């Protein structure tokens, strides 16, 4: 891939779209309209080629291999660690831990840091808008440690008010774990301010960046959080891999989460010593080709520039919101002025699952359900929403196709 440019005047989003072979598909005899990128993004040729190349040219297990293939494989695998650090604005690639995805990596923090440092009556603060991946791990650890969980609400438009969080913070607060961007509301959370509040009471601040790093430039030094995690498959990379950035001084204090090969220093039958971070947290054979593919995904978005991606997506989102607001039967769930990536909506007289099924007949892929955010659904007194989500390849014509599709929904169900 070349010539995608860095200056927004030169960015050719048509060309970028042509890098995604699957988008030329017909689904149900119609041109595919893919509006489900928040669940998982499609893959550009560069990523598919990198995966193929990893298997065709350099595949072998990583680390400690003395032969050429293993050295090549290890080199490529470790280069991605540097790319991920650079992508997140971190200066030390030893602060990047690979895992199977954000779910695994939040569980890692909960089980490692949480089980070591949380005491009875300590408090964990999350938000009502969190994905189950940033709720259930904290429940599991709080059941083991006797700590308590509090969730900061959002208002009827999905806005987060930092004062609501301030009211919950006290000396017992040990962890504040928040989404960068809500996968239902699209609300962008003020993570820098949240990190500052956490540090005022010596709590750690974790950012679930699954819906953040894919839409916005991220600089963990500027946010000044302690952990930031996201999954490759939402950033146009392969599934089965994600990264956690963690502050080295904190990682060094943390015990392993999973035990096995590659995470040790010395093993006796009744005891072991462990490798330094990041390897301490990476037991077993990793998804080698997928990590290499993830590196190609990072190159891909960096060639375009995350600021340019954000600007392009904001344009689509604005058009989307305007068009949806013209439909009187439709209400948008999540009307924050600072939104990114997703639009959830309800349609009078039509269940979200029926909307998704009717749109699918027209080749339009959206998602319907609780989006792994049941507490948020309950907060809004609903059981599900329809959700359209966009990516770097999205175009206004796709928004218009969905709006046309909603006319059929209205005819059939409204
Ligand atoms: N957090 C958020 C905000 C998400 O959107 C998702 C994926 N839907 C996750 C966490 C979990 O990501 P994964 O399934 O890749 O582990």
Short mmCIF file of C-alpha atoms and ligand atoms in Angstrom, two decimals:
data_model
loop_
_atom_site.label_atom_id
_atom_site.label_comp_id
_atom_site.label_asym_id
_atom_site.label_seq_id
_atom_site.Cartn_x
_atom_site.Cartn_y
_atom_site.Cartn_z
CA UNK A 1 0.00 0.00 0.00
CA UNK A 2 1.40 3.37 -0.90
CA UNK A 3 0.34 6.91 -1.66
CA UNK A 4 -2.32 7.17 1.04
CA UNK A 5 -0.60 10.33 2.21
CA UNK A 6 -0.40 12.09 5.54
CA UNK A 7 -1.84 15.45 4.68
CA UNK A 8 -5.64 15.40 4.88
CA UNK A 9 -5.87 17.28 1.54
CA UNK A 10 -4.17 14.36 -0.14
CA UNK A 11 -6.03 11.53 1.54
CA UNK A 12 -7.96 9.52 -1.00
CA UNK A 13 -10.56 7.66 1.01
CA UNK A 14 -11.84 5.94 -2.16
CA UNK A 15 -8.42 4.43 -2.59
CA UNK A 16 -8.29 3.47 1.08
CA UNK A 17 -11.63 1.71 0.67
CA UNK A 18 -10.30 -0.21 -2.32
CA UNK A 19 -7.68 -1.74 0.00
CA UNK A 20 -10.45 -3.83 1.63
CA UNK A 21 -11.31 -6.68 -0.77
CA UNK A 22 -14.36 -7.87 1.18
CA UNK A 23 -16.12 -4.54 0.67
CA UNK A 24 -16.63 -5.42 -3.02
CA UNK A 25 -18.83 -8.36 -2.06
CA UNK A 26 -22.49 -8.71 -2.84
CA UNK A 27 -24.60 -9.82 0.09
CA UNK A 28 -28.15 -10.94 -0.69
CA UNK A 29 -27.46 -9.73 -4.25
CA UNK A 30 -26.84 -6.20 -3.03
CA UNK A 31 -23.63 -4.23 -2.62
CA UNK A 32 -22.36 -4.90 0.88
CA UNK A 33 -22.81 -1.94 3.24
CA UNK A 34 -20.69 -2.73 6.27
CA UNK A 35 -21.77 -0.69 9.28
CA UNK A 36 -20.61 -3.06 12.02
CA UNK A 37 -16.99 -2.03 12.45
CA UNK A 38 -17.37 -1.47 16.22
CA UNK A 39 -17.90 -5.21 16.60
CA UNK A 40 -14.98 -6.03 14.31
CA UNK A 41 -13.41 -4.10 11.46
CA UNK A 42 -12.68 -5.48 7.99
CA UNK A 43 -9.08 -6.16 6.95
CA UNK A 44 -7.01 -4.35 4.31
CA UNK A 45 -4.87 -6.30 1.83
CA UNK A 46 -1.74 -5.22 3.73
CA UNK A 47 -2.91 -7.15 6.79
CA UNK A 48 -4.02 -10.19 4.81
CA UNK A 49 -0.67 -10.17 2.95
CA UNK A 50 1.29 -9.87 6.21
CA UNK A 51 -0.58 -12.86 7.66
CA UNK A 52 0.05 -14.87 4.50
CA UNK A 53 3.66 -13.82 4.39
CA UNK A 54 4.17 -14.81 8.04
CA UNK A 55 2.99 -18.34 7.23
CA UNK A 56 4.59 -18.60 3.79
CA UNK A 57 8.00 -17.11 4.54
CA UNK A 58 8.99 -16.94 8.20
CA UNK A 59 6.68 -19.07 10.33
CA UNK A 60 8.15 -20.72 13.39
CA UNK A 61 7.69 -20.43 17.12
CA UNK A 62 9.14 -17.29 18.69
CA UNK A 63 11.86 -16.80 21.34
CA UNK A 64 14.81 -19.04 22.12
CA UNK A 65 14.83 -20.70 18.70
CA UNK A 66 18.36 -20.95 17.34
CA UNK A 67 17.43 -21.48 13.71
CA UNK A 68 16.84 -18.89 10.99
CA UNK A 69 13.04 -19.17 10.86
CA UNK A 70 12.65 -18.69 14.58
CA UNK A 71 14.96 -15.69 14.52
CA UNK A 72 12.99 -14.12 11.67
CA UNK A 73 9.70 -14.84 13.35
CA UNK A 74 10.90 -13.48 16.70
CA UNK A 75 12.28 -10.35 15.07
CA UNK A 76 9.00 -9.58 13.28
CA UNK A 77 6.95 -10.40 16.38
CA UNK A 78 9.03 -8.14 18.62
CA UNK A 79 9.07 -5.31 16.07
CA UNK A 80 5.29 -5.11 16.47
CA UNK A 81 5.76 -4.46 20.18
CA UNK A 82 7.75 -1.34 19.22
CA UNK A 83 5.08 -0.34 16.70
CA UNK A 84 2.33 -0.71 19.31
CA UNK A 85 4.34 1.37 21.82
CA UNK A 86 4.86 4.08 19.22
CA UNK A 87 1.17 3.95 18.21
CA UNK A 88 0.14 4.59 21.83
CA UNK A 89 2.78 7.25 22.47
CA UNK A 90 4.76 5.05 24.88
CA UNK A 91 8.55 5.27 24.84
CA UNK A 92 9.34 1.81 26.20
CA UNK A 93 8.18 -1.28 24.31
CA UNK A 94 8.68 -3.38 27.49
CA UNK A 95 5.49 -1.69 28.64
CA UNK A 96 3.50 -3.43 25.88
CA UNK A 97 1.95 -6.78 26.79
CA UNK A 98 0.35 -8.99 24.18
CA UNK A 99 -2.83 -10.86 25.01
CA UNK A 100 -5.72 -12.39 23.14
CA UNK A 101 -7.62 -9.10 23.27
CA UNK A 102 -8.86 -6.41 25.62
CA UNK A 103 -11.05 -8.89 27.52
CA UNK A 104 -8.04 -11.04 28.38
CA UNK A 105 -5.92 -8.02 29.25
CA UNK A 106 -8.45 -6.41 31.60
CA UNK A 107 -8.76 -9.82 33.30
CA UNK A 108 -4.96 -9.79 33.57
CA UNK A 109 -4.97 -6.49 35.47
CA UNK A 110 -7.86 -7.59 37.68
CA UNK A 111 -6.25 -10.92 38.56
CA UNK A 112 -2.70 -9.72 38.90
CA UNK A 113 -2.85 -6.18 40.31
CA UNK A 114 -6.31 -6.59 41.80
CA UNK A 115 -5.68 -9.80 43.72
CA UNK A 116 -2.36 -8.54 45.04
CA UNK A 117 -3.36 -5.03 46.09
CA UNK A 118 -7.13 -4.92 46.72
CA UNK A 119 -8.24 -5.28 50.34
CA UNK A 120 -11.72 -5.67 51.86
CA UNK A 121 -13.70 -2.42 51.52
CA UNK A 122 -11.38 -0.98 48.87
CA UNK A 123 -13.37 0.56 46.05
CA UNK A 124 -13.31 0.17 42.29
CA UNK A 125 -14.99 2.82 40.14
CA UNK A 126 -16.25 2.02 36.66
CA UNK A 127 -19.04 3.62 34.61
CA UNK A 128 -22.54 2.53 33.74
CA UNK A 129 -21.48 2.68 30.08
CA UNK A 130 -18.80 0.03 30.39
CA UNK A 131 -18.64 -3.08 28.23
CA UNK A 132 -19.04 -6.34 30.17
CA UNK A 133 -15.29 -6.82 29.62
CA UNK A 134 -14.70 -3.90 31.99
CA UNK A 135 -17.36 -4.96 34.50
CA UNK A 136 -17.28 -8.72 35.05
CA UNK A 137 -13.50 -9.04 35.74
CA UNK A 138 -13.94 -6.46 38.53
CA UNK A 139 -16.87 -8.40 39.96
CA UNK A 140 -14.81 -11.58 40.01
CA UNK A 141 -11.91 -9.89 41.78
CA UNK A 142 -14.16 -8.00 44.19
CA UNK A 143 -15.81 -11.29 45.20
CA UNK A 144 -12.36 -12.65 46.01
CA UNK A 145 -11.01 -9.60 47.81
CA UNK A 146 -14.08 -8.08 49.47
CA UNK A 147 -13.69 -4.84 47.51
CA UNK A 148 -16.72 -2.90 46.25
CA UNK A 149 -17.69 -1.65 42.80
CA UNK A 150 -19.34 1.70 42.07
CA UNK A 151 -20.53 2.82 38.65
CA UNK A 152 -20.73 6.45 37.55
CA UNK A 153 -23.97 7.13 35.63
CA UNK A 154 -24.43 9.03 32.37
CA UNK A 155 -27.28 11.48 31.71
CA UNK A 156 -30.20 10.93 29.31
CA UNK A 157 -28.06 12.03 26.35
CA UNK A 158 -25.23 9.73 27.31
CA UNK A 159 -23.06 12.55 28.66
CA UNK A 160 -20.60 11.78 31.40
CA UNK A 161 -20.23 14.41 34.13
CA UNK A 162 -16.88 14.29 35.88
CA UNK A 163 -18.57 15.69 39.02
CA UNK A 164 -20.54 12.45 39.34
CA UNK A 165 -17.24 10.61 39.46
CA UNK A 166 -15.70 13.08 41.91
CA UNK A 167 -18.58 12.40 44.32
CA UNK A 168 -17.72 8.67 44.33
CA UNK A 169 -13.97 9.03 44.79
CA UNK A 170 -12.55 8.78 48.29
CA UNK A 171 -9.52 7.40 50.18
CA UNK A 172 -10.73 3.83 49.61
CA UNK A 173 -10.76 4.21 45.82
CA UNK A 174 -7.98 2.01 44.41
CA UNK A 175 -8.98 1.51 40.78
CA UNK A 176 -10.77 3.72 38.28
CA UNK A 177 -11.42 1.84 35.06
CA UNK A 178 -13.29 3.57 32.25
CA UNK A 179 -13.99 3.29 28.54
CA UNK A 180 -12.21 5.73 26.25
CA UNK A 181 -15.29 5.65 24.01
CA UNK A 182 -18.61 3.91 24.75
CA UNK A 183 -19.38 1.11 22.30
CA UNK A 184 -23.10 1.94 22.56
CA UNK A 185 -23.34 5.70 23.01
CA UNK A 186 -20.20 6.78 21.20
CA UNK A 187 -19.51 9.17 24.09
CA UNK A 188 -15.83 10.09 24.37
CA UNK A 189 -14.82 10.04 28.05
CA UNK A 190 -12.49 12.72 29.50
CA UNK A 191 -9.80 10.15 30.28
CA UNK A 192 -7.08 12.68 31.01
CA UNK A 193 -9.19 14.34 33.71
CA UNK A 194 -10.23 10.93 35.07
CA UNK A 195 -6.58 9.86 35.34
CA UNK A 196 -5.79 13.06 37.23
CA UNK A 197 -8.61 12.41 39.70
CA UNK A 198 -7.45 8.81 40.20
CA UNK A 199 -3.92 9.90 40.98
CA UNK A 200 -5.09 12.47 43.53
CA UNK A 201 -6.13 9.53 45.77
CA UNK A 202 -3.28 7.22 44.64
CA UNK A 203 -5.64 5.01 42.66
CA UNK A 204 -4.66 3.47 39.34
CA UNK A 205 -6.45 4.53 36.17
CA UNK A 206 -7.24 1.97 33.47
CA UNK A 207 -8.59 2.93 30.07
CA UNK A 208 -10.48 0.41 27.97
CA UNK A 209 -9.46 1.78 24.60
CA UNK A 210 -11.29 -0.75 22.42
CA UNK A 211 -13.43 1.95 20.82
CA UNK A 212 -10.90 4.73 21.38
CA UNK A 213 -7.61 3.76 19.77
CA UNK A 214 -9.45 2.86 16.56
CA UNK A 215 -10.94 6.33 16.06
CA UNK A 216 -8.73 8.83 17.88
CA UNK A 217 -5.03 9.57 18.20
CA UNK A 218 -3.90 8.16 21.57
CA UNK A 219 -0.99 9.34 23.67
CA UNK A 220 -0.76 7.46 26.96
CA UNK A 221 1.83 9.93 28.27
CA UNK A 222 -0.55 12.81 27.69
CA UNK A 223 -3.55 10.94 29.17
CA UNK A 224 -1.26 9.92 32.03
CA UNK A 225 -3.32 6.80 32.75
CA UNK A 226 -1.63 3.66 34.16
CA UNK A 227 -3.02 1.10 31.71
CA UNK A 228 -4.49 1.36 28.21
CA UNK A 229 -5.76 -1.65 26.27
CA UNK A 230 -7.37 -2.41 22.93
CA UNK A 231 -7.91 -5.32 20.52
CA UNK A 232 -6.29 -5.64 17.10
CA UNK A 233 -9.43 -6.88 15.34
CA UNK A 234 -11.16 -3.52 15.78
CA UNK A 235 -8.14 -1.70 14.27
CA UNK A 236 -8.31 -3.60 10.94
CA UNK A 237 -5.95 -6.29 12.28
CA UNK A 238 -6.44 -10.01 12.96
CA UNK A 239 -8.53 -11.30 15.85
CA UNK A 240 -6.90 -13.22 18.72
CA UNK A 241 -4.49 -10.47 19.70
CA UNK A 242 -4.60 -7.24 21.64
CA UNK A 243 -2.21 -5.10 23.61
CA UNK A 244 -2.03 -3.67 27.07
CA UNK A 245 0.20 -0.70 27.73
CA UNK A 246 1.08 -0.49 31.42
CA UNK A 247 3.35 1.83 33.38
CA UNK A 248 6.60 -0.14 33.88
CA UNK A 249 6.93 0.65 37.60
CA UNK A 250 3.45 -0.86 38.15
CA UNK A 251 4.02 -3.86 35.88
CA UNK A 252 7.20 -4.66 37.81
CA UNK A 253 5.20 -5.00 41.03
CA UNK A 254 2.61 -7.30 39.49
CA UNK A 255 2.64 -11.11 39.83
CA UNK A 256 1.98 -13.32 36.78
CA UNK A 257 -1.61 -13.96 35.75
CA UNK A 258 -1.08 -17.18 33.76
CA UNK A 259 1.81 -19.58 34.31
CA UNK A 260 3.65 -21.67 31.72
CA UNK A 261 6.42 -21.48 29.15
CA UNK A 262 8.09 -18.20 28.21
CA UNK A 263 7.12 -16.30 31.39
CA UNK A 264 9.72 -17.73 33.77
CA UNK A 265 13.27 -17.14 34.84
CA UNK A 266 13.96 -20.40 36.72
CA UNK A 267 11.63 -23.30 37.48
CA UNK A 268 11.94 -25.81 40.32
CA UNK A 269 9.32 -28.44 41.09
CA UNK A 270 7.86 -26.47 44.00
CA UNK A 271 8.65 -22.89 43.03
CA UNK A 272 9.60 -20.60 40.16
CA UNK A 273 10.99 -17.18 39.53
CA UNK A 274 9.57 -15.08 36.78
CA UNK A 275 10.73 -13.11 33.77
CA UNK A 276 10.58 -9.33 33.78
CA UNK A 277 7.64 -7.57 32.12
CA UNK A 278 6.37 -7.92 29.45
CA UNK A 279 7.23 -11.64 29.17
CA UNK A 280 6.11 -12.33 32.75
CA UNK A 281 2.56 -11.84 31.47
CA UNK A 282 2.86 -13.80 28.23
CA UNK A 283 2.73 -17.51 29.09
CA UNK A 284 2.60 -20.01 26.24
CA UNK A 285 2.85 -19.79 22.48
CA UNK A 286 1.31 -16.52 21.29
CA UNK A 287 -0.68 -15.87 18.08
CA UNK A 288 2.50 -15.24 16.09
CA UNK A 289 1.17 -14.56 12.59
CA UNK A 290 -1.70 -12.53 14.05
CA UNK A 291 0.70 -10.28 15.94
CA UNK A 292 2.63 -9.73 12.70
CA UNK A 293 -0.67 -8.96 10.93
CA UNK A 294 -1.51 -6.53 13.73
CA UNK A 295 1.78 -4.75 13.01
CA UNK A 296 0.66 -4.31 9.39
CA UNK A 297 -2.63 -2.86 10.66
CA UNK A 298 -0.76 -0.32 12.77
CA UNK A 299 1.37 0.62 9.74
CA UNK A 300 -1.81 0.94 7.69
CA UNK A 301 -3.54 3.40 10.01
CA UNK A 302 -0.35 5.31 10.71
CA UNK A 303 0.23 5.82 7.00
CA UNK A 304 -3.19 7.45 6.80
CA UNK A 305 -2.76 9.24 10.13
CA UNK A 306 -5.13 8.84 13.06
CA UNK A 307 -6.07 12.54 12.92
CA UNK A 308 -7.12 12.12 9.30
CA UNK A 309 -9.10 8.99 10.18
CA UNK A 310 -10.83 10.89 12.98
CA UNK A 311 -11.68 13.81 10.67
CA UNK A 312 -13.05 11.50 7.98
CA UNK A 313 -15.15 9.54 10.44
CA UNK A 314 -16.45 12.70 12.10
CA UNK A 315 -17.70 13.87 8.69
CA UNK A 316 -19.56 10.59 8.15
CA UNK A 317 -20.93 10.64 11.68
CA UNK A 318 -22.25 14.18 11.23
CA UNK A 319 -24.01 13.22 8.00
CA UNK A 320 -25.36 10.08 9.67
CA UNK A 321 -26.74 11.95 12.67
CA UNK A 322 -28.37 14.61 10.51
CA UNK A 323 -30.08 11.99 8.31
CA UNK A 324 -31.28 9.89 11.24
CA UNK A 325 -32.68 12.95 13.00
CA UNK A 326 -34.91 13.60 9.97
CA UNK A 327 -36.79 10.34 10.66
CA UNK A 328 -39.49 11.14 13.18
CA UNK A 329 -40.02 7.52 14.34
CA UNK A 330 -36.36 7.22 15.23
CA UNK A 331 -34.59 8.16 18.44
CA UNK A 332 -30.83 8.16 18.89
CA UNK A 333 -29.47 6.69 22.12
CA UNK A 334 -26.36 8.74 22.84
CA UNK A 335 -26.44 12.40 21.87
CA UNK A 336 -23.23 13.64 23.40
CA UNK A 337 -21.58 16.50 21.51
CA UNK A 338 -18.28 14.60 21.78
CA UNK A 339 -18.99 11.30 20.04
CA UNK A 340 -17.06 8.84 18.00
CA UNK A 341 -17.67 5.85 15.75
CA UNK A 342 -21.10 4.48 16.67
CA UNK A 343 -24.77 5.45 16.47
CA UNK A 344 -27.33 3.49 18.48
CA UNK A 345 -30.98 4.01 17.75
CA UNK A 346 -34.52 2.84 18.39
CA UNK A 347 -37.34 2.87 15.86
CA UNK A 348 -40.97 3.17 17.00
CA UNK A 349 -42.82 -0.12 16.49
CA UNK A 350 -39.76 -2.08 15.30
CA UNK A 351 -37.58 -4.34 17.44
CA UNK A 352 -33.84 -3.77 16.85
CA UNK A 353 -33.45 -7.42 15.77
CA UNK A 354 -36.16 -6.96 13.12
CA UNK A 355 -34.47 -3.78 11.90
CA UNK A 356 -31.14 -5.62 11.55
CA UNK A 357 -32.80 -8.54 9.75
CA UNK A 358 -34.63 -6.33 7.26
CA UNK A 359 -31.48 -4.32 6.57
CA UNK A 360 -29.50 -7.53 6.07
CA UNK A 361 -31.85 -8.42 3.20
CA UNK A 362 -30.54 -5.25 1.56
CA UNK A 363 -26.91 -6.19 2.15
CA UNK A 364 -26.59 -3.76 5.07
CA UNK A 365 -24.77 -5.10 8.13
CA UNK A 366 -25.59 -3.45 11.44
CA UNK A 367 -25.75 -4.91 14.95
CA UNK A 368 -28.74 -5.26 17.27
CA UNK A 369 -28.75 -6.29 20.90
CA UNK A 370 -27.42 -5.18 24.25
CA UNK A 371 -23.88 -4.81 22.86
CA UNK A 372 -22.40 -6.43 26.00
CA UNK A 373 -23.59 -3.42 27.99
CA UNK A 374 -26.58 -4.71 29.94
CA UNK A 375 -26.21 -2.26 32.88
CA UNK A 376 -26.35 0.61 30.36
CA UNK A 377 -29.46 -0.87 28.71
CA UNK A 378 -31.11 -1.07 32.15
CA UNK A 379 -30.05 2.52 32.87
CA UNK A 380 -31.98 3.62 29.76
CA UNK A 381 -34.81 1.19 30.54
CA UNK A 382 -34.43 -0.66 27.25
CA UNK A 383 -33.31 -4.18 26.39
CA UNK A 384 -31.47 -3.51 23.13
CA UNK A 385 -30.68 -0.98 20.41
CA UNK A 386 -29.86 -1.10 16.73
CA UNK A 387 -26.27 0.07 16.26
CA UNK A 388 -24.52 1.27 13.13
CA UNK A 389 -20.80 1.84 13.38
CA UNK A 390 -18.28 3.26 11.00
CA UNK A 391 -14.64 2.91 10.06
CA UNK A 392 -12.00 4.39 7.82
CA UNK A 393 -13.68 2.86 4.73
CA UNK A 394 -17.19 4.16 5.48
CA UNK A 395 -18.79 6.55 2.99
CA UNK A 396 -21.84 8.80 2.95
CA UNK A 397 -23.54 6.64 0.29
CA UNK A 398 -23.61 3.81 2.83
CA UNK A 399 -25.36 6.04 5.34
CA UNK A 400 -27.87 6.92 2.62
CA UNK A 401 -28.41 3.22 1.86
CA UNK A 402 -29.23 2.60 5.51
CA UNK A 403 -31.65 5.54 5.54
CA UNK A 404 -33.37 4.05 2.44
CA UNK A 405 -33.45 0.66 4.20
CA UNK A 406 -35.21 2.23 7.18
CA UNK A 407 -38.04 3.24 4.83
CA UNK A 408 -38.67 -0.47 4.24
CA UNK A 409 -38.54 -1.06 8.00
CA UNK A 410 -41.22 1.62 8.39
CA UNK A 411 -43.36 0.13 5.61
CA UNK A 412 -43.18 -3.38 7.04
CA UNK A 413 -43.26 -2.67 10.77
CA UNK A 414 -43.73 0.99 11.60
N1 LIG B 1 -14.50 -2.91 25.53
C1 LIG B 1 -15.21 -2.33 24.57
C2 LIG B 1 -15.60 -0.89 24.72
C3 LIG B 1 -15.58 -3.05 23.43
O1 LIG B 1 -16.29 -2.47 22.47
C4 LIG B 1 -15.18 -4.40 23.33
C5 LIG B 1 -15.58 -5.24 22.14
N2 LIG B 1 -16.90 -5.11 21.74
C6 LIG B 1 -14.44 -4.96 24.37
C7 LIG B 1 -14.10 -4.19 25.45
C8 LIG B 1 -13.96 -6.39 24.33
O2 LIG B 1 -13.07 -6.56 23.27
P1 LIG B 1 -12.60 -8.04 22.83
O3 LIG B 1 -13.87 -8.81 22.61
O4 LIG B 1 -11.84 -7.80 21.58
O5 LIG B 1 -11.79 -8.57 23.94
#
